[in-house]
Short mmCIF file of C-alpha atoms and ligand atoms in Angstrom, two decimals:
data_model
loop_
_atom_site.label_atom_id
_atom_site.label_comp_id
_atom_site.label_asym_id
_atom_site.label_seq_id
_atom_site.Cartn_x
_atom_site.Cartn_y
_atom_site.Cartn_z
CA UNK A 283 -32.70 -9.43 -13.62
CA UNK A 284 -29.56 -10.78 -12.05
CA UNK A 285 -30.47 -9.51 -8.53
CA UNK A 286 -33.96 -11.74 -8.86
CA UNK A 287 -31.87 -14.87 -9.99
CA UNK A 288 -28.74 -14.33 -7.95
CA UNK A 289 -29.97 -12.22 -4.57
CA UNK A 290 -27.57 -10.57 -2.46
CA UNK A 291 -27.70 -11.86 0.98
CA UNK A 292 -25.70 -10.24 4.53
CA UNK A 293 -22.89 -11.71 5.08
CA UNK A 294 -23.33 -11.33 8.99
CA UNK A 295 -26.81 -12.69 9.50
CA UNK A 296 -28.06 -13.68 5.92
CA UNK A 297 -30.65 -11.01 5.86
CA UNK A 298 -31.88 -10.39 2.12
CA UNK A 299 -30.58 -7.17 0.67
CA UNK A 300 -26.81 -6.80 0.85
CA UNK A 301 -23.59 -8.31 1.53
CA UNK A 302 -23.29 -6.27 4.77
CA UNK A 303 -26.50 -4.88 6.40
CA UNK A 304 -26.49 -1.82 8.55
CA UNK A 305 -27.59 -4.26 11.62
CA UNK A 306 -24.12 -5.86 10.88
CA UNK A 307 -22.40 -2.89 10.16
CA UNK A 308 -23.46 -0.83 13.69
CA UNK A 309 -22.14 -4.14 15.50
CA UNK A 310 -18.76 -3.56 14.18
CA UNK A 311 -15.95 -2.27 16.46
CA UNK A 312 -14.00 0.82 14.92
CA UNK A 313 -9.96 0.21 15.48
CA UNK A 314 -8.33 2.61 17.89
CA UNK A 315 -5.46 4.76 15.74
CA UNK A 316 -1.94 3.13 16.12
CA UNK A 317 1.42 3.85 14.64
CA UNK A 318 1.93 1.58 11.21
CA UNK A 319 4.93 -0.07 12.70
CA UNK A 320 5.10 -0.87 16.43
CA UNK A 321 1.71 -0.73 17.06
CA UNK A 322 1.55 1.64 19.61
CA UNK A 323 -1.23 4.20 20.12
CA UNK A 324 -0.63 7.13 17.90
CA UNK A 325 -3.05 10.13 17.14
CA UNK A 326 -4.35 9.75 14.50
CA UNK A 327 -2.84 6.76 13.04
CA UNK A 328 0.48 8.91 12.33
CA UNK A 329 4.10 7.31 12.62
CA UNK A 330 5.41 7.59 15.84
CA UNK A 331 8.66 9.84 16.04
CA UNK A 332 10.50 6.86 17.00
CA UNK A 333 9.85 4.77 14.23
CA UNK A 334 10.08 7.54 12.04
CA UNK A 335 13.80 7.67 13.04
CA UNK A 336 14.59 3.91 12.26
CA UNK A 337 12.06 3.72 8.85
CA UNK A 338 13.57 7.55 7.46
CA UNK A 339 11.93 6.46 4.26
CA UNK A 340 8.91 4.45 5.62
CA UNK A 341 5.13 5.36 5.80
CA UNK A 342 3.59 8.26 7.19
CA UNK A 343 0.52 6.82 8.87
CA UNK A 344 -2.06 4.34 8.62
CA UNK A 345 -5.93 4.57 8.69
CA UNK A 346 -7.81 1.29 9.91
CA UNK A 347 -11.74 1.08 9.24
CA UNK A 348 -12.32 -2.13 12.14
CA UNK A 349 -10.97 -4.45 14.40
CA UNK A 350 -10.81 -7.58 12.16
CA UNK A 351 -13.77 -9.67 13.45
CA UNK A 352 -17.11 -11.28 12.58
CA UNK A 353 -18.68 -9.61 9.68
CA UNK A 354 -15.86 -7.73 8.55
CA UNK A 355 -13.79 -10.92 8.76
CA UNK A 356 -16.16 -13.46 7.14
CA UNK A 357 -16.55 -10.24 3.97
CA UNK A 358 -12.68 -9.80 4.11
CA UNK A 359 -12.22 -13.94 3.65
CA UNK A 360 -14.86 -13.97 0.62
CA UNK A 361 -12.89 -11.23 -1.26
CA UNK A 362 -9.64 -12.98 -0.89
CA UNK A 363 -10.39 -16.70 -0.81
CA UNK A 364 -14.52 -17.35 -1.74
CA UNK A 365 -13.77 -15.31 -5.74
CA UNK A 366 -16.61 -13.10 -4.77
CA UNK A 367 -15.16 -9.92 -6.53
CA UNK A 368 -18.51 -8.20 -6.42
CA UNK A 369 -17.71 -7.66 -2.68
CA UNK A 370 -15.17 -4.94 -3.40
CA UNK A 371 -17.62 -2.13 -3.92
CA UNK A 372 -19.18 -2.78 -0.79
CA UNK A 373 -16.19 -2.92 1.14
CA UNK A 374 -14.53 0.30 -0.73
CA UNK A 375 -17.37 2.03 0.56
CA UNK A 376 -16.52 1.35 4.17
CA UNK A 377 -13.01 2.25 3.23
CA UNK A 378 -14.35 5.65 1.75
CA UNK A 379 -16.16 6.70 4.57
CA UNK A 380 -12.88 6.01 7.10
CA UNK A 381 -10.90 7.91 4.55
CA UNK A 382 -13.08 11.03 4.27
CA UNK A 383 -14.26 11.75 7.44
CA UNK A 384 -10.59 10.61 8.95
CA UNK A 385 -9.05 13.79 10.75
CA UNK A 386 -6.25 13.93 7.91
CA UNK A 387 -8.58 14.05 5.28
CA UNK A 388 -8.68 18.07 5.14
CA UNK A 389 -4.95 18.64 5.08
CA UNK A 390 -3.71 15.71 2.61
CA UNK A 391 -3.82 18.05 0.05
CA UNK A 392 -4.81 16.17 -3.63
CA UNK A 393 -4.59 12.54 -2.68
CA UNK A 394 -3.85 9.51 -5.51
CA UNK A 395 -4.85 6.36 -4.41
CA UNK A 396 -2.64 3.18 -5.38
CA UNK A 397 -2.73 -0.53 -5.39
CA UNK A 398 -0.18 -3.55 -3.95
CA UNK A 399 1.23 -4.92 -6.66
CA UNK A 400 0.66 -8.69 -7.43
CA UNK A 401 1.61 -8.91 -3.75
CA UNK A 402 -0.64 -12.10 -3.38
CA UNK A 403 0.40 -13.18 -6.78
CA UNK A 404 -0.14 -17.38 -6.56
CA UNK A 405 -3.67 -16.11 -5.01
CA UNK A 406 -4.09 -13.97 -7.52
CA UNK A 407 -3.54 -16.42 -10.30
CA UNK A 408 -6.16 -18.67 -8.82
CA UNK A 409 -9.12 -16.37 -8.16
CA UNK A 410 -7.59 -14.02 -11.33
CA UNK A 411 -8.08 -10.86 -9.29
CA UNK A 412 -5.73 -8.99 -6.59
CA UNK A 413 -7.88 -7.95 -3.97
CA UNK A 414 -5.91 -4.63 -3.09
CA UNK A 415 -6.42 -3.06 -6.92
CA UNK A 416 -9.31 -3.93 -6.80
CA UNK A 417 -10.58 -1.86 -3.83
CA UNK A 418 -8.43 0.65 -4.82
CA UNK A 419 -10.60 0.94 -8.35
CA UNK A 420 -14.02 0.64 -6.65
CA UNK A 421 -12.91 3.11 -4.02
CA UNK A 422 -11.48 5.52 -6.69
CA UNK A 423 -14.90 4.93 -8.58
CA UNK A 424 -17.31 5.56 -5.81
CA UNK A 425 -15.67 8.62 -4.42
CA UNK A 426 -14.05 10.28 -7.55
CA UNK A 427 -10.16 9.92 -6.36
CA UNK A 428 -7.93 8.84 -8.89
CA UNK A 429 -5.89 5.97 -8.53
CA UNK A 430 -2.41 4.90 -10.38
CA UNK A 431 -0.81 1.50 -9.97
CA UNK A 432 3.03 2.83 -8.71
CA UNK A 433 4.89 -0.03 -7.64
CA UNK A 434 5.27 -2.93 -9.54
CA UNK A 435 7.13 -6.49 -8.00
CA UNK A 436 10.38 -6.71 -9.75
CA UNK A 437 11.53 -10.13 -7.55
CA UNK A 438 9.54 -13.50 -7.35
CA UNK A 439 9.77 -13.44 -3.24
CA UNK A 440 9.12 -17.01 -1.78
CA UNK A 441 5.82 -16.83 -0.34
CA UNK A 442 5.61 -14.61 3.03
CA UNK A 443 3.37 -16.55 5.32
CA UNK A 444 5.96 -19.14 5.13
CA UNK A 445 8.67 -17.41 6.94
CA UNK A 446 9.34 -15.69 9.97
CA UNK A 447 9.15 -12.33 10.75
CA UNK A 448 13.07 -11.36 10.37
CA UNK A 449 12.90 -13.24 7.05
CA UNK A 450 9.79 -11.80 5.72
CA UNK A 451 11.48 -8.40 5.94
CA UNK A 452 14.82 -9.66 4.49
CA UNK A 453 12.78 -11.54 1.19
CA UNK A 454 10.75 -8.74 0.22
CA UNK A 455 14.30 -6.05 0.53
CA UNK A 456 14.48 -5.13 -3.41
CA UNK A 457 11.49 -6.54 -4.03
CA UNK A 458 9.64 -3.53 -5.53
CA UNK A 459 10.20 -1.07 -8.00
CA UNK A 460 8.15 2.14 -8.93
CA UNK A 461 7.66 2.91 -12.32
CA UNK A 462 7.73 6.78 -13.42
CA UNK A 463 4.30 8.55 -13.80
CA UNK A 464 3.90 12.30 -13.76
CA UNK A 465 2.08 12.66 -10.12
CA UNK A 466 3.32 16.01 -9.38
CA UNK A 467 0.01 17.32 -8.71
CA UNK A 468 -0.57 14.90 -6.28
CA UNK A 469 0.62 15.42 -2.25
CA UNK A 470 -0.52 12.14 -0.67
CA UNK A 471 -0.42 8.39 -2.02
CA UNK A 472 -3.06 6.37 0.00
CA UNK A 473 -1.76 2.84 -0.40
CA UNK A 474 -5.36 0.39 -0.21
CA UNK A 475 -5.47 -3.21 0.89
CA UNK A 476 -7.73 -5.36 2.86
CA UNK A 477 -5.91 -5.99 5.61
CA UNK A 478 -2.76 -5.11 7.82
CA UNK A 479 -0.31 -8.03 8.27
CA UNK A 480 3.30 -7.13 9.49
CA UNK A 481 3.47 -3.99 7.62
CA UNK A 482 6.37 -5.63 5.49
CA UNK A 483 5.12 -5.44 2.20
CA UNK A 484 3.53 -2.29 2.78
CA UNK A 485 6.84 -1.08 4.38
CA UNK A 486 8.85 -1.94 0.94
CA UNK A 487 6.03 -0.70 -1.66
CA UNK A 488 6.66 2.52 0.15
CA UNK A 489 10.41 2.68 0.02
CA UNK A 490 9.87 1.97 -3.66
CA UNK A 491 7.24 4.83 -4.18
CA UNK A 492 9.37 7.48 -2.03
CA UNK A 493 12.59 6.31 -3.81
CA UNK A 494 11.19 7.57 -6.84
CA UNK A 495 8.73 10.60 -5.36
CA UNK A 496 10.94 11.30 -2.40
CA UNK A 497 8.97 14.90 -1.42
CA UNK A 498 4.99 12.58 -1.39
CA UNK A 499 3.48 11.91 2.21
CA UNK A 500 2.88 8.21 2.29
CA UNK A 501 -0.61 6.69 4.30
CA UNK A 502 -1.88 3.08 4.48
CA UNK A 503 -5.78 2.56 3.97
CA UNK A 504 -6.55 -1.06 5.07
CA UNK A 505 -10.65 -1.93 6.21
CA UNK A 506 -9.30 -4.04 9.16
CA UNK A 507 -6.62 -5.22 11.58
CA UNK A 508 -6.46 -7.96 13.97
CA UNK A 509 -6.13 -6.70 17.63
CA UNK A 510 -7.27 -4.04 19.58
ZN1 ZN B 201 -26.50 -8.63 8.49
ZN1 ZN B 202 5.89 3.50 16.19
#
C-alpha cells in the first residue's frame, strides 16, 4: 500500500523500482584499496607499516565500496542531508556485499560491527537520525552480524568542518570514550559510516575502542571515498 502511494524511484536516472537500479549500480567505479591514513596504495586496504609505526594504536585497515561520485554521491547526500532514512537498507546492502566478498572476510575471525557515535551530532538533531548507526543496524540486519554501539562522545568538539586539518585532530584528542561490554568472543570491530573524511574521527573512536579492548583488530567499512 505505501509502495503504490509513495513509489520508490532510482536515484541515478529516476527509473521506477528502487533507490539505486542495477543500470546505476554497474556504472559505479569500485575504489582501489589504500592505507586508512596516508592514502597510499595498500593491499588490501591494510595499514601501511609506516603508519602503523606513528598510529601504534590506530586502525588496522579500511574497506571502501566506490569512488564517491554520481549515484553513490547523490544516495550518500539523501541519507545525510534529504532525511530519507529508508535509504540505509539499500546502501547497507552495498556495504555487505564489499564486506563479505572483501579478501579479509575469511580470516577476521567473528566480526562485531559498531557505529560512530553522535559524531554528526547538530546533524543528527535536525534529521533525528545518525547516519553511521544506522547503516550499521540495517547492515547487521540484512546479513546477520551483530552490532554494539562501543564508543560513546564524552567532549562537545566544536564542529570539524570548521577547522583545519592540524586542529581537527587536536579537537577531537579525548574526545571519545568506550564503554565496557563483554565482546570477548568477538576478533574484529568493523567500524561503519558513509563516508571517509580525514580519518580523524575514525582515528580517535579507535584509540577509544583499543584503549579498552587492546588485543581486537580494528577495520573501517565506509560505501565511498572521494578520489581515486
Ligand atoms: Zn538508475
Ligand atoms: Zn599509510
Amino acid at each position: 500500500m505505501l509502495s503504490f502511494l509513495f513509489p520508490t524511484y532510482c536515484i541515478g536516472c529516476w527509473s521506477l523500482g528502487q533507490y539505486l537500479c542495477d543500470a546505476c549500480l554497474r556504472e559505479l567505479d569500485t575504489h582501489s584499496e589504500i592505507c586508512p591514513y596516508c592514502h597510499c596504495f595498500s593491499q588490501q586496504g591494510v595499514t601501511c607499516r609506516d603508519c602503523r609505526q606513528s598510529h601504534p594504536d590506530g586502525l588496522d585497515g579500511l574497506i571502501i565500496g566506490f569512488r564517491y561520485h554520481e549515484s553513490i554521491k547523490k544516495a550518500i547526500l539523501k541519507l545525510k542531508y534529504g532525511h530519507i532514512s529508508s535509504l540505509a537498507p539499500t546502501l547497507a546492502h552495498q556495504l555487505g556485499l564489499h564486506l563479505i566478498s572483501h579478501p579479509w572476510y575469511s580470516r577476521m575471525g567473528p566480526i562485531l560491527l559498531t557505529d560512530v557515535p553522535n559524531h554528526r551530532r547538530r546533524r543528527r538533531m535536525i534529521k533525528g537520525y545518525n547516519q553511521s548507526t544506522l547503516l550499521a543496524q540495517a547492515l547487521s540486519k540484512e546479513y546477520w552480524l551483530p552490532f554494539q554501539s562501543l564508543a560513546r562522545r564524552v567532549k562537545n568538539t566544536k564542529q570539524q568542518t570548521m577547522l583545519s586539518r592540524g586542529k581537527r585532530w587536536e579537537n577531537l584528542t579525548n574526545a571519545f570514550s568506550s564503554k565496557t561490554h563483554d565482546i570477548k568472543n568477538y576478533q574484529t570491530i568493523v567500524i561503519v559510516d558513509d563516508v571517509t573524511t580525514t580519518g580523524s574521527t575514525l582515528h580517535h573512536v579507535c584509540r577509544s575502542i583499543k584503549s579498552q579492548y587492546p588485543d581486537k583488530r580494528v577495520r573501517w567499512l565506509v560505501i565511498a571515498r572521494q578520489g581515486k
